[in-house]
Amino acid sequence: MNKYKCTFLLGLEESLEYRVNFALSLISTFFPIVIQTFLWTRIYNSPDAVIDNGYTYPQIILYSLLAGMVSKLVSTGFEYEVNLDIKEGGLNKYLIRPVSYLRYRLSAFLGKKVPAAGILCAAIAAAIIVAVTALSMSLTLSRVVLFAAALCLALLLNFIIFYCISMAGFWLTEIEKLYGTISIVLVVLSGGVFPLDIFGSLAARISVILPFSYTTQFPVNIVNGKLSMTEILTGMLVQAAWITALFILARILWNKGIRRYISAGG
């Protein structure tokens, strides 16, 4: 495990290398949150209002505060690096060494997340405190613990989703533009912009089946009281099931894709 520990530390160092870019990326996270807060405040008109989506005003405000930060926390970016490795022959150095490419990418991904995670987790804690004090929301310690556990599973789930997507580089030559489109679509499907419940019961039922809402909407709804304890535990089991299934899929795609790989460059 020492090689993966070193990869983790290298990912941590890389995330801190470009401090201005790191700071700006975090600052940009909060602009959509501010806009949505004003938007929902205008729509509800009253703190006691409940509109057709089933969210009370405190619930939707807490959702807006947390969804943007959770979406940023679980976001990826390594898929572009995977594409370059496949396209330019960078995989060569991993194939000739006793290193699992999946574990290498996971270690680097987690290492890069540590600095942002510290700041965003502090911001999430502040948002929860504001919701409890200023918005008079009730919150138990058990929900906070379950939220933290679901957030860890969400981080792992989003990683393996994008790892599977990045395996398309074995079959498609130019895929970088597609990654940007997929990222935007998945942010919406995860509930990172609006809760999927507002799109109707059909969208809500579909979101329960697909893995995407379990990366953002599900963890947030644990805290804002939209889910019962039974629904929370069931959702976490679904998270674990999707992670397991997608890890198996990732192995299958890797084994099939590596047969098509042309070792050029690198």
GROMACS .gro file of C-alpha atoms in nm, residues 39-49 57:
model
   12
   39LEU     CA    1  -3.444   3.288  -0.599
   40TRP     CA    2  -3.613   3.056  -0.349
   41THR     CA    3  -3.671   3.340  -0.104
   42ARG     CA    4  -3.855   3.527  -0.379
   43ILE     CA    5  -4.059   3.220  -0.480
   44TYR     CA    6  -4.169   3.132  -0.128
   45ASN     CA    7  -4.240   3.492  -0.013
   46SER     CA    8  -4.293   3.365   0.341
   47PRO     CA    9  -4.080   3.151   0.575
   48ASP     CA   10  -4.393   2.949   0.659
   49ALA     CA   11  -4.485   2.872   0.296
   57TYR     CA   12  -3.873   2.730   0.311
   0.00000   0.00000   0.00000
